[in-house]
Tab-separated table of C-alpha atoms and ligand atoms in Angstrom:
chain	number	residue	atom	x	y	z
W	1	MET	CA	13.850	60.027	59.629
W	2	ILE	CA	11.869	57.783	61.812
W	3	LEU	CA	14.670	55.146	62.873
W	4	TYR	CA	16.922	58.409	63.535
W	5	ASP	CA	14.206	60.205	65.597
W	6	GLN	CA	13.473	57.063	67.704
W	7	ILE	CA	16.980	56.041	68.482
W	8	ALA	CA	17.849	59.753	69.302
W	9	ALA	CA	15.178	59.814	71.814
W	10	GLN	CA	16.280	56.722	73.666
W	11	LEU	CA	20.005	57.591	73.516
W	12	PRO	CA	20.541	59.405	76.788
W	13	GLY	CA	19.213	56.754	78.759
W	14	TRP	CA	21.199	54.044	77.345
W	15	ARG	CA	24.349	56.139	77.371
W	16	GLU	CA	23.795	56.498	81.084
W	17	ARG	CA	23.387	52.850	81.841
W	18	TYR	CA	26.376	51.632	79.627
W	19	LYS	CA	28.537	54.492	81.071
W	20	ALA	CA	27.567	53.233	84.696
W	21	LEU	CA	28.676	49.684	83.806
W	22	ALA	CA	31.881	50.866	82.200
W	23	LYS	CA	32.956	53.267	85.130
W	24	GLU	CA	31.209	52.381	88.275
W	25	HIS	CA	30.949	48.575	87.937
W	26	ALA	CA	33.927	47.611	86.053
W	27	ASP	CA	35.314	45.228	88.666
W	28	VAL	CA	32.278	43.072	89.244
W	29	VAL	CA	32.706	39.445	88.301
W	30	VAL	CA	30.335	38.105	85.869
W	31	ASP	CA	31.714	34.535	85.205
W	32	GLN	CA	34.755	32.480	85.038
W	33	VAL	CA	36.704	31.239	82.224
W	34	THR	CA	37.855	27.560	81.948
W	35	VAL	CA	40.689	26.254	79.919
W	36	GLY	CA	38.202	24.103	78.259
W	37	GLN	CA	36.500	27.485	76.997
W	38	ILE	CA	40.000	28.785	76.005
W	39	VAL	CA	40.949	25.802	73.786
W	40	GLY	CA	37.389	25.134	72.839
W	41	GLY	CA	36.448	28.158	70.707
W	42	MET	CA	35.662	30.217	73.353
W	43	ARG	CA	32.256	28.745	73.665
W	44	ASP	CA	29.895	30.406	76.225
W	45	ILE	CA	32.402	33.025	77.480
W	46	LYS	CA	30.141	35.683	78.293
W	47	SER	CA	32.097	38.853	76.905
W	48	LEU	CA	29.776	40.493	74.336
W	49	VAL	CA	26.932	43.056	75.197
W	50	THR	CA	23.989	43.499	72.859
W	51	ASP	CA	20.242	44.272	73.306
W	52	ILE	CA	19.234	43.242	69.957
W	53	SER	CA	18.790	39.629	70.320
W	54	PHE	CA	19.369	37.024	72.764
W	55	VAL	CA	19.671	32.957	72.194
W	56	ASP	CA	18.507	31.031	75.134
W	57	PRO	CA	20.086	27.393	74.817
W	58	ALA	CA	16.833	25.922	75.976
W	59	GLU	CA	14.488	28.048	73.858
W	60	GLY	CA	16.155	29.796	70.845
W	61	ILE	CA	16.275	33.165	69.775
W	62	ARG	CA	14.579	36.251	71.083
W	63	PHE	CA	14.522	39.337	69.041
W	64	ARG	CA	14.207	42.386	71.483
W	65	GLY	CA	12.911	39.923	73.995
W	66	MET	CA	10.361	38.542	71.581
W	67	SER	CA	10.234	34.978	70.591
W	68	ILE	CA	9.851	33.934	66.783
W	69	PRO	CA	6.033	33.166	67.259
W	70	GLU	CA	5.625	36.523	69.147
W	71	VAL	CA	7.346	38.393	66.351
W	72	LEU	CA	5.628	36.797	63.602
W	73	LYS	CA	2.271	37.587	65.346
W	74	ALA	CA	2.943	40.979	66.575
W	75	LEU	CA	4.859	42.638	63.631
W	76	PRO	CA	2.473	44.553	60.926
W	77	LYS	CA	1.880	42.587	57.639
W	78	PRO	CA	1.182	43.711	53.944
W	79	ARG	CA	-2.212	43.493	52.711
W	80	GLY	CA	-3.434	39.877	52.412
W	81	ALA	CA	0.023	38.517	53.601
W	82	LYS	CA	0.579	36.090	56.674
W	83	ILE	CA	4.272	37.044	57.147
W	84	PRO	CA	5.048	40.558	58.352
W	85	TYR	CA	7.014	43.450	56.467
W	86	VAL	CA	10.940	43.042	56.741
W	87	GLY	CA	10.803	46.811	57.598
W	88	GLY	CA	8.842	46.134	60.786
W	89	LEU	CA	11.533	43.643	61.862
W	90	TYR	CA	14.241	46.144	61.029
W	91	TYR	CA	12.349	48.818	63.175
W	92	LEU	CA	11.896	46.209	66.068
W	93	LEU	CA	15.609	45.342	66.056
W	94	MET	CA	16.782	49.210	65.746
W	95	VAL	CA	14.205	50.789	68.055
W	96	GLY	CA	13.300	47.871	70.415
W	97	GLU	CA	9.530	48.424	70.126
W	98	VAL	CA	6.855	46.854	67.743
W	99	PRO	CA	6.174	49.250	65.044
W	100	THR	CA	2.656	50.385	63.822
W	101	LYS	CA	1.881	49.531	60.137
W	102	ALA	CA	2.635	53.207	59.229
W	103	GLN	CA	6.100	53.036	60.911
W	104	ALA	CA	6.821	49.677	59.292
W	105	GLN	CA	5.806	51.114	56.064
W	106	GLU	CA	8.240	54.077	56.674
W	107	VAL	CA	11.298	51.869	56.945
W	108	GLU	CA	10.081	50.138	53.711
W	109	ALA	CA	10.078	53.695	51.960
W	110	GLU	CA	13.517	54.428	53.278
W	111	TRP	CA	14.825	51.507	51.564
W	112	ALA	CA	13.073	52.161	48.317
W	113	ARG	CA	14.852	55.598	48.189
W	114	ARG	CA	18.134	54.008	48.641
W	115	ALA	CA	18.071	50.792	46.408
W	116	ASP	CA	20.039	52.342	43.578
W	117	VAL	CA	23.209	50.390	43.230
W	118	PRO	CA	26.078	52.232	41.522
W	119	ASP	CA	26.909	51.383	37.877
W	120	TYR	CA	30.697	50.381	38.651
W	121	VAL	CA	29.375	47.648	41.075
W	122	TYR	CA	27.356	45.818	38.250
W	123	LYS	CA	30.437	46.296	36.102
W	124	MET	CA	32.874	44.716	38.574
W	125	LEU	CA	30.366	41.814	39.142
W	126	LYS	CA	30.042	41.224	35.542
W	127	SER	CA	33.799	41.297	35.109
W	128	MET	CA	34.494	38.170	37.436
W	129	PRO	CA	35.001	34.758	36.205
W	130	LYS	CA	31.765	32.797	35.878
W	131	GLU	CA	32.620	30.151	38.242
W	132	THR	CA	32.951	32.385	41.237
W	133	HIS	CA	31.060	31.597	44.117
W	134	PRO	CA	28.087	33.973	44.782
W	135	MET	CA	29.203	34.609	48.172
W	136	THR	CA	32.517	35.929	46.818
W	137	LEU	CA	30.706	38.224	44.630
W	138	LEU	CA	28.166	39.259	47.266
W	139	SER	CA	31.264	40.237	49.536
W	140	GLN	CA	32.923	41.993	46.666
W	141	ALA	CA	29.972	44.123	45.766
W	142	VAL	CA	29.460	45.031	49.383
W	143	LEU	CA	33.097	45.963	49.508
W	144	ALA	CA	32.741	47.792	46.388
W	145	LEU	CA	29.902	49.758	47.995
W	146	GLN	CA	32.372	51.057	50.630
W	147	ASN	CA	33.290	53.795	48.325
W	148	GLY	CA	29.832	55.523	49.322
W	149	SER	CA	30.251	55.096	52.964
W	150	GLN	CA	28.955	58.294	54.617
W	151	PHE	CA	30.639	56.857	57.858
W	152	ALA	CA	34.079	56.833	56.375
W	153	LYS	CA	33.707	60.088	54.545
W	154	LYS	CA	32.484	61.878	57.743
W	155	TYR	CA	35.155	60.133	59.923
W	156	HIS	CA	37.685	61.544	57.714
W	157	GLU	CA	36.159	64.871	57.803
W	158	GLY	CA	36.490	64.768	61.753
W	159	MET	CA	32.945	63.879	62.682
W	160	LYS	CA	32.419	63.767	66.698
W	161	LYS	CA	32.191	60.452	68.196
W	162	ASP	CA	28.538	61.163	69.747
W	163	ALA	CA	27.592	61.410	66.048
W	164	TYR	CA	29.243	58.099	64.786
W	165	TRP	CA	25.991	56.383	65.163
W	166	GLU	CA	24.108	58.770	62.672
W	167	ALA	CA	26.460	57.803	59.743
W	168	ALA	CA	26.395	54.159	60.728
W	169	LEU	CA	22.650	54.303	60.445
W	170	GLU	CA	22.850	55.971	57.112
W	171	ASP	CA	25.286	53.476	55.704
W	172	SER	CA	23.211	50.693	57.342
W	173	LEU	CA	20.056	51.750	55.649
W	174	ALA	CA	21.926	52.168	52.285
W	175	LEU	CA	23.521	48.559	52.561
W	176	THR	CA	20.401	46.947	53.741
W	177	ALA	CA	18.384	48.581	50.475
W	178	GLN	CA	20.845	47.744	48.109
W	179	LEU	CA	21.656	44.087	49.311
W	180	PRO	CA	18.461	42.396	47.794
W	181	VAL	CA	19.178	44.182	44.614
W	182	ILE	CA	22.774	43.141	44.241
W	183	ALA	CA	21.726	39.468	45.387
W	184	ALA	CA	19.045	39.437	42.664
W	185	PHE	CA	21.463	40.565	40.104
W	186	ILE	CA	24.132	37.921	40.951
W	187	TYR	CA	21.343	35.257	40.794
W	188	ARG	CA	20.112	36.285	37.340
W	189	MET	CA	23.800	36.745	36.185
W	190	LYS	CA	25.190	33.786	37.498
W	191	TYR	CA	22.528	31.188	36.617
W	192	PHE	CA	20.571	32.843	33.664
W	193	GLY	CA	23.596	34.969	32.019
W	194	GLU	CA	21.287	38.019	32.297
W	195	THR	CA	22.884	41.282	33.146
W	196	LYS	CA	19.860	43.571	33.313
W	197	LYS	CA	19.900	45.889	36.352
W	198	PRO	CA	17.083	44.718	38.674
W	199	LYS	CA	14.568	47.397	39.403
W	200	TYR	CA	13.576	48.015	42.951
W	201	SER	CA	9.635	49.270	43.094
W	202	ALA	CA	8.689	51.589	45.673
W	203	LYS	CA	5.190	50.133	45.502
W	204	LEU	CA	6.228	46.772	46.649
W	205	ASP	CA	7.575	45.744	50.124
W	206	TYR	CA	11.128	44.238	50.499
W	207	GLY	CA	10.022	40.654	50.198
W	208	ALA	CA	7.914	41.322	47.226
W	209	ASN	CA	10.626	43.168	45.498
W	210	PHE	CA	12.933	40.432	46.147
W	211	ALA	CA	10.558	37.925	44.545
W	212	LYS	CA	10.024	40.083	41.658
W	213	MET	CA	13.903	40.882	41.110
W	214	LEU	CA	14.785	37.152	41.347
W	215	GLY	CA	12.096	36.333	38.665
W	216	VAL	CA	10.486	33.499	40.734
W	217	LYS	CA	7.287	32.167	39.208
W	218	ASP	CA	4.841	32.242	42.319
W	219	GLN	CA	5.754	35.786	43.066
W	220	LYS	CA	3.108	36.047	45.913
W	221	GLY	CA	4.107	32.664	47.631
W	222	TYR	CA	7.838	33.578	47.433
W	223	ALA	CA	7.477	37.105	48.679
W	224	GLU	CA	6.130	35.403	52.020
W	225	LEU	CA	8.906	33.001	51.830
W	226	ALA	CA	11.381	35.873	51.526
W	227	ARG	CA	10.040	38.050	54.299
W	228	LEU	CA	10.032	34.870	56.526
W	229	TYR	CA	13.645	33.912	55.702
W	230	PHE	CA	15.117	37.208	55.952
W	231	ILE	CA	13.414	37.879	59.295
W	232	LEU	CA	14.589	34.564	60.688
W	233	HIS	CA	18.162	34.796	59.380
W	234	SER	CA	18.582	38.263	60.740
W	235	ASP	CA	20.299	37.943	64.227
W	236	HIS	CA	21.276	35.289	66.552
W	237	GLU	CA	23.164	37.170	69.344
W	238	SER	CA	26.905	38.402	68.793
W	239	GLY	CA	28.873	35.477	69.197
W	240	ASN	CA	28.077	33.590	65.857
W	241	VAL	CA	31.087	33.840	63.422
W	242	SER	CA	29.147	36.314	61.058
W	243	ALA	CA	27.752	38.645	63.698
W	244	HIS	CA	30.902	38.600	65.788
W	245	THR	CA	32.951	39.467	62.756
W	246	MET	CA	30.841	42.478	62.014
W	247	HIS	CA	31.111	43.476	65.663
W	248	LEU	CA	35.032	42.820	65.938
W	249	VAL	CA	35.702	44.647	62.501
W	250	GLY	CA	33.389	47.659	63.470
W	251	SER	CA	35.075	47.938	66.743
W	252	ALA	CA	38.084	49.400	64.793
W	253	LEU	CA	35.635	51.931	63.401
W	254	SER	CA	35.753	50.421	60.013
W	255	ASP	CA	32.645	51.455	58.314
W	256	PRO	CA	29.516	49.223	57.915
W	257	PHE	CA	30.765	48.194	54.432
W	258	LEU	CA	33.758	46.986	55.373
W	259	SER	CA	32.450	45.378	58.542
W	260	PHE	CA	29.621	43.554	56.676
W	261	SER	CA	32.010	42.436	53.837
W	262	ALA	CA	34.227	40.573	56.441
W	263	ALA	CA	31.083	39.210	58.168
W	264	LEU	CA	29.835	37.773	54.787
W	265	ASN	CA	33.351	35.940	54.386
W	266	GLY	CA	32.639	34.285	57.567
W	267	LEU	CA	29.150	33.401	56.731
W	268	ALA	CA	30.453	31.682	53.578
W	269	GLY	CA	32.206	29.049	56.010
W	270	PRO	CA	30.711	25.369	55.745
W	271	LEU	CA	30.387	25.293	59.408
W	272	HIS	CA	28.245	28.624	59.234
W	273	GLY	CA	26.005	29.843	56.642
W	274	LEU	CA	27.346	27.664	53.938
W	275	ALA	CA	25.689	24.598	55.739
W	276	ASN	CA	22.244	25.474	54.175
W	277	GLN	CA	23.629	24.516	50.685
W	278	GLU	CA	25.208	21.483	51.958
W	279	CYS	CA	21.991	20.446	53.846
W	280	LEU	CA	19.909	20.406	50.779
W	281	GLY	CA	22.658	18.667	48.911
W	282	TRP	CA	22.523	15.994	51.496
W	283	LEU	CA	18.774	15.564	51.397
W	284	LEU	CA	18.847	15.353	47.385
W	285	ASP	CA	21.660	12.814	47.817
W	286	VAL	CA	19.324	10.559	50.032
W	287	TYR	CA	16.519	11.224	47.627
W	288	GLY	CA	18.582	10.333	44.780
W	289	LYS	CA	20.031	7.329	46.143
W	290	PHE	CA	16.597	5.812	46.790
W	291	GLY	CA	15.342	6.410	42.994
W	292	ASN	CA	13.900	9.813	43.701
W	293	LYS	CA	11.757	8.426	46.323
W	294	VAL	CA	11.479	9.234	50.024
W	295	PRO	CA	13.233	6.311	51.652
W	296	SER	CA	11.894	4.341	54.664
W	297	ARG	CA	13.149	5.263	58.018
W	298	ASP	CA	15.527	2.278	58.307
W	299	GLU	CA	17.036	3.193	54.929
W	300	LEU	CA	17.472	6.866	56.171
W	301	TYR	CA	19.078	5.699	59.441
W	302	LYS	CA	21.337	3.452	57.494
W	303	PHE	CA	22.218	6.693	55.189
W	304	ALA	CA	22.834	8.745	57.978
W	305	TRP	CA	24.996	6.506	59.659
W	306	ASP	CA	27.068	5.952	56.474
W	307	THR	CA	27.697	9.728	56.466
W	308	LEU	CA	28.837	9.842	59.941
W	309	ASN	CA	31.100	6.813	59.212
W	310	SER	CA	32.740	8.513	56.246
W	311	GLY	CA	33.887	11.075	58.582
W	312	LYS	CA	31.364	13.987	57.515
W	313	VAL	CA	29.069	15.828	59.356
W	314	ILE	CA	25.182	15.989	58.949
W	315	PRO	CA	24.681	19.222	57.876
W	316	GLY	CA	21.683	21.294	59.425
W	317	TYR	CA	22.005	19.532	62.807
W	318	GLY	CA	23.992	20.486	65.950
W	319	HIS	CA	24.673	24.002	67.363
W	320	ALA	CA	27.357	25.686	69.424
W	321	VAL	CA	24.582	27.274	71.871
W	322	LEU	CA	21.123	25.682	71.366
W	323	ARG	CA	20.403	22.604	73.005
W	324	VAL	CA	16.744	21.996	71.522
W	325	PRO	CA	15.285	22.235	67.848
W	326	ASP	CA	15.969	25.564	66.625
W	327	PRO	CA	12.676	27.559	66.484
W	328	ARG	CA	13.828	29.047	63.175
W	329	PHE	CA	13.678	25.629	61.883
W	330	THR	CA	10.364	25.086	63.444
W	331	ALA	CA	9.010	28.314	61.740
W	332	GLN	CA	10.148	27.267	58.341
W	333	MET	CA	8.802	23.792	58.845
W	334	GLN	CA	5.446	25.070	59.922
W	335	PHE	CA	5.509	27.352	56.848
W	336	ALA	CA	6.504	24.439	54.506
W	337	LYS	CA	3.573	22.122	56.049
W	338	ALA	CA	1.071	25.007	55.699
W	339	HIS	CA	2.096	25.535	52.060
W	340	PHE	CA	2.977	22.487	50.500
W	341	PRO	CA	2.876	19.571	52.912
W	342	GLU	CA	2.817	16.783	50.211
W	343	ASP	CA	6.252	17.998	48.608
W	344	ASP	CA	8.481	15.000	48.850
W	345	LEU	CA	11.474	17.027	50.016
W	346	VAL	CA	9.491	18.407	52.934
W	347	ARG	CA	8.162	15.007	53.829
W	348	LEU	CA	11.762	13.889	53.671
W	349	ALA	CA	13.211	16.783	55.862
W	350	ASP	CA	10.350	15.701	58.169
W	351	MET	CA	11.666	12.194	58.367
W	352	VAL	CA	15.215	13.486	58.958
W	353	PHE	CA	14.086	15.428	61.653
W	354	ASP	CA	12.727	12.263	63.241
W	355	VAL	CA	15.740	10.035	62.530
W	356	VAL	CA	18.795	12.011	62.603
W	357	PRO	CA	18.703	13.233	66.242
W	358	THR	CA	18.597	9.598	67.095
W	359	VAL	CA	21.633	8.699	65.057
W	360	LEU	CA	23.505	11.734	66.520
W	361	LYS	CA	22.534	10.601	69.982
W	362	GLU	CA	23.849	7.002	69.455
W	363	GLN	CA	27.086	8.414	68.136
W	364	GLY	CA	27.228	10.543	71.352
W	365	LYS	CA	29.554	13.230	70.157
W	366	ALA	CA	27.301	16.294	69.074
W	367	LYS	CA	26.374	18.179	72.280
W	368	ASN	CA	22.707	18.986	70.339
W	369	PRO	CA	21.560	16.252	68.304
W	370	ALA	CA	18.514	18.744	67.049
W	371	PRO	CA	18.082	20.530	63.900
W	372	ASN	CA	19.475	24.090	63.311
W	373	VAL	CA	18.085	27.065	60.930
W	374	ASP	CA	19.781	25.372	57.877
W	375	ALA	CA	18.144	22.056	58.130
W	376	ILE	CA	15.030	22.948	55.996
W	377	SER	CA	15.615	26.393	54.469
W	378	GLY	CA	17.147	24.922	51.191
W	379	THR	CA	14.038	22.847	50.945
W	380	LEU	CA	11.677	25.865	50.898
W	381	GLN	CA	13.989	27.780	48.340
W	382	TYR	CA	14.051	24.458	46.028
W	383	TYR	CA	10.096	24.001	46.141
W	384	TYR	CA	9.894	27.778	44.743
W	385	GLY	CA	12.253	27.142	42.069
W	386	VAL	CA	15.375	28.484	43.399
W	387	ARG	CA	17.458	25.526	42.914
W	388	ASP	CA	21.017	26.610	42.603
W	389	PHE	CA	22.354	25.733	46.244
W	390	ASP	CA	25.534	27.675	46.170
W	391	PHE	CA	23.038	30.929	45.990
W	392	TYR	CA	21.411	29.920	49.370
W	393	THR	CA	24.113	31.394	51.508
W	394	VAL	CA	23.629	34.719	49.729
W	395	LEU	CA	19.898	34.668	50.971
W	396	PHE	CA	21.003	34.251	54.473
W	397	GLY	CA	23.605	37.107	54.129
W	398	VAL	CA	20.839	39.416	52.938
W	399	GLY	CA	18.813	38.519	56.176
W	400	ARG	CA	21.929	38.649	58.291
W	401	ALA	CA	22.477	42.310	57.420
W	402	LEU	CA	19.296	43.140	59.151
W	403	GLY	CA	20.644	41.883	62.598
W	404	VAL	CA	24.073	42.966	62.621
W	405	THR	CA	23.429	46.580	61.168
W	406	PRO	CA	21.306	47.621	64.213
W	407	ASN	CA	24.270	45.816	66.542
W	408	TYR	CA	26.698	48.156	64.671
W	409	VAL	CA	24.563	51.245	65.135
W	410	TRP	CA	24.197	50.843	68.624
W	411	ALA	CA	27.816	49.648	69.332
W	412	ARG	CA	28.811	53.337	67.711
W	413	ALA	CA	25.910	54.942	69.698
W	414	LEU	CA	27.190	53.504	73.158
W	415	GLY	CA	30.925	54.121	72.103
W	416	GLN	CA	31.914	50.582	72.676
W	417	PRO	CA	35.635	50.351	72.305
W	418	ILE	CA	38.050	48.394	69.736
W	419	GLU	CA	37.835	44.662	70.629
W	420	ARG	CA	40.970	43.162	71.988
W	421	PRO	CA	40.949	40.026	74.086
W	422	LYS	CA	44.050	38.497	75.391
W	423	SER	CA	45.903	35.358	74.238
W	424	LEU	CA	48.356	33.112	76.289
W	425	SER	CA	50.760	30.564	75.035
W	426	THR	CA	50.096	26.852	75.487
W	427	LYS	CA	52.726	26.705	78.231
W	428	MET	CA	51.258	29.295	80.178
W	429	ILE	CA	47.993	27.448	80.089
W	430	GLU	CA	49.818	24.376	81.090
W	431	ASP	CA	51.479	26.132	83.837
W	432	VAL	CA	47.792	27.240	85.211
W	433	VAL	CA	46.725	23.864	85.011
W	434	ALA	CA	49.719	22.486	86.877
W	435	LYS	CA	49.236	25.129	89.503
W	436	ALA	CA	45.807	24.157	90.100
W	437	ALA	CA	46.794	20.551	90.342
W	438	ALA	CA	49.208	21.283	93.175
W	439	GLN	CA	46.713	23.195	95.259
K	1	LIG	N1	27.191	15.688	62.345
K	1	LIG	C1	28.123	15.236	62.941
K	1	LIG	N2	28.835	15.358	63.977
K	1	LIG	C2	28.368	16.433	64.699
K	1	LIG	C3	27.477	17.219	64.203
K	1	LIG	C4	26.715	16.796	63.119
K	1	LIG	N3	25.666	17.439	62.566
K	1	LIG	N4	27.317	18.224	65.168
K	1	LIG	C5	28.403	18.235	65.933
K	1	LIG	N5	29.021	17.073	65.660
K	1	LIG	C6	30.425	16.600	66.159
K	1	LIG	C7	31.176	17.646	66.090
K	1	LIG	O1	32.016	17.573	64.666
K	1	LIG	C8	32.415	17.451	67.022
K	1	LIG	O2	33.089	16.243	66.841
K	1	LIG	P1	34.684	16.022	67.163
K	1	LIG	O3	34.710	16.320	68.808
K	1	LIG	O4	35.135	15.221	66.422
K	1	LIG	O5	35.246	17.643	66.745
K	1	LIG	C9	31.270	16.956	68.182
K	1	LIG	O6	30.160	16.401	67.618
K	1	LIG	C10	31.117	18.167	69.325
K	1	LIG	O7	30.519	19.042	68.828
K	1	LIG	P2	29.805	20.094	69.485
K	1	LIG	O8	30.165	20.758	70.558
K	1	LIG	O9	28.276	19.521	69.543
K	1	LIG	O10	29.338	21.243	68.218
K	1	LIG	P3	30.305	22.555	68.093
K	1	LIG	O11	29.640	23.638	68.895
K	1	LIG	O12	31.679	22.200	68.102
K	1	LIG	O13	29.712	22.843	66.438
K	1	LIG	C11	28.408	22.986	64.620
K	1	LIG	C12	28.666	23.308	66.044
K	1	LIG	C13	26.981	23.699	64.093
K	1	LIG	C14	29.499	23.538	64.043
K	1	LIG	C15	28.207	21.530	64.514
K	1	LIG	O14	27.233	20.990	65.199
K	1	LIG	C16	28.297	20.904	62.935
K	1	LIG	O15	29.236	20.936	62.431
K	1	LIG	N6	27.003	21.016	62.538
K	1	LIG	C17	26.803	20.494	61.045
K	1	LIG	C18	26.963	21.963	60.307
K	1	LIG	C19	25.840	22.944	60.345
K	1	LIG	O16	24.701	22.410	60.421
K	1	LIG	N7	26.233	24.005	60.601
K	1	LIG	C20	25.311	25.294	60.600
K	1	LIG	C21	25.079	25.794	61.897
K	1	LIG	C22	24.202	26.916	62.000
K	1	LIG	C23	24.625	28.129	61.228
K	1	LIG	O17	25.792	28.661	61.862
K	1	LIG	O18	24.268	28.518	60.212
């Protein structure tokens, strides 16, 4: 299998490098940790290792060293499409090299072979109360799939440590193949009352399959958006809540299904992935308040201040690491402007981009007043008729699996240990502060 062969070929070299760091250079100091970082959500503490992606505060994400424009340009595309194969992105993240078109198609074929979701998963989803949040359904479905985990099965059969990554890769391919099917089923069931099993076609790529299974009107247009959306949401290095949860739970050798279900629960938080549903809600509130029209800049300025004065955050703005507009926002805005520049919500999102950073700067609290990935993603879904906001984080979840599973595979391949940071009591930290003051 293509990903297996490529990773296996690289592995001895990577293992040597990783082992050297762990054994020969373990005492080299990388950075200091301040009290502010300890009590401030561990911001910027350099304590994770990943080669899949890196977020530069002044530039944004790089996937395997490549910026978003570079990735979108270099990866192979389906015939007639402008946005690349998702399978090509998965190859890039897993292997670290830009695939040929044939290699990207091979990954797509691996997915098509594994996209069948067992019946009991559908049964379980159907038995849930109607009002259940779709993220809860998605997380439950992933947990239910754990039944078929090769990693868990082989671990209990005594699999050797060196082979962990192989079973992890098998589970990762199964998980990423089944996710769009489950997501589409949740969508059709929850909002249309349909319970037919979606059919994944080996003739279509990942994005086109998703467009078809979701049942949107403009299949071709939405397939492009789906590919873009999944690529952009795949990875954002390892410290964000969903990626870190996957890493942490995986470090206990919980299999990819257990780990990813946990990651989804973190993604479902309003300060993380749920912000995309909140962001479109905020835009529509603005739009509705001004009689379903794009307001003037002054009106928008006042609305933004009213939001802040009522104690709420402006969703889609700010970031824990980034200090510039998120290139994932920029790529989506470019897509919107290329395909439907006259759409009212796109014009509004563009005006928000102009006004909200000024408001946040005037307020002086947010370290980054610029838009993040969520500031526009819901607007694009809305345009294509996917208008049930609470579904948007499910889309983020499908995309996020494409980044966190390569991280999981490589963490097992390099034998990364169980994660166990140290905690201190408040008194201990106060003592450190007092000692520093006395010196
Ligand atoms: N609107 C209003 N206030 C904001 C703000 C925003 N968009 N972004 C930050 N702030 C405030 C914070 O709430 C914080 O206030 P307090 O000091 O009163 O607690 C202050 O500014 C400093 O925060 P920060 O250091 O700049 O940001 P954090 O690293 O603590 O948090 C984030 C980052 C994303 C949670 C925050 O910017 C936020 O809440 N944004 C809105 C929600 C959002 O868009 N989340 C999606 C992020 C992307 C993702 O993970 O999907």
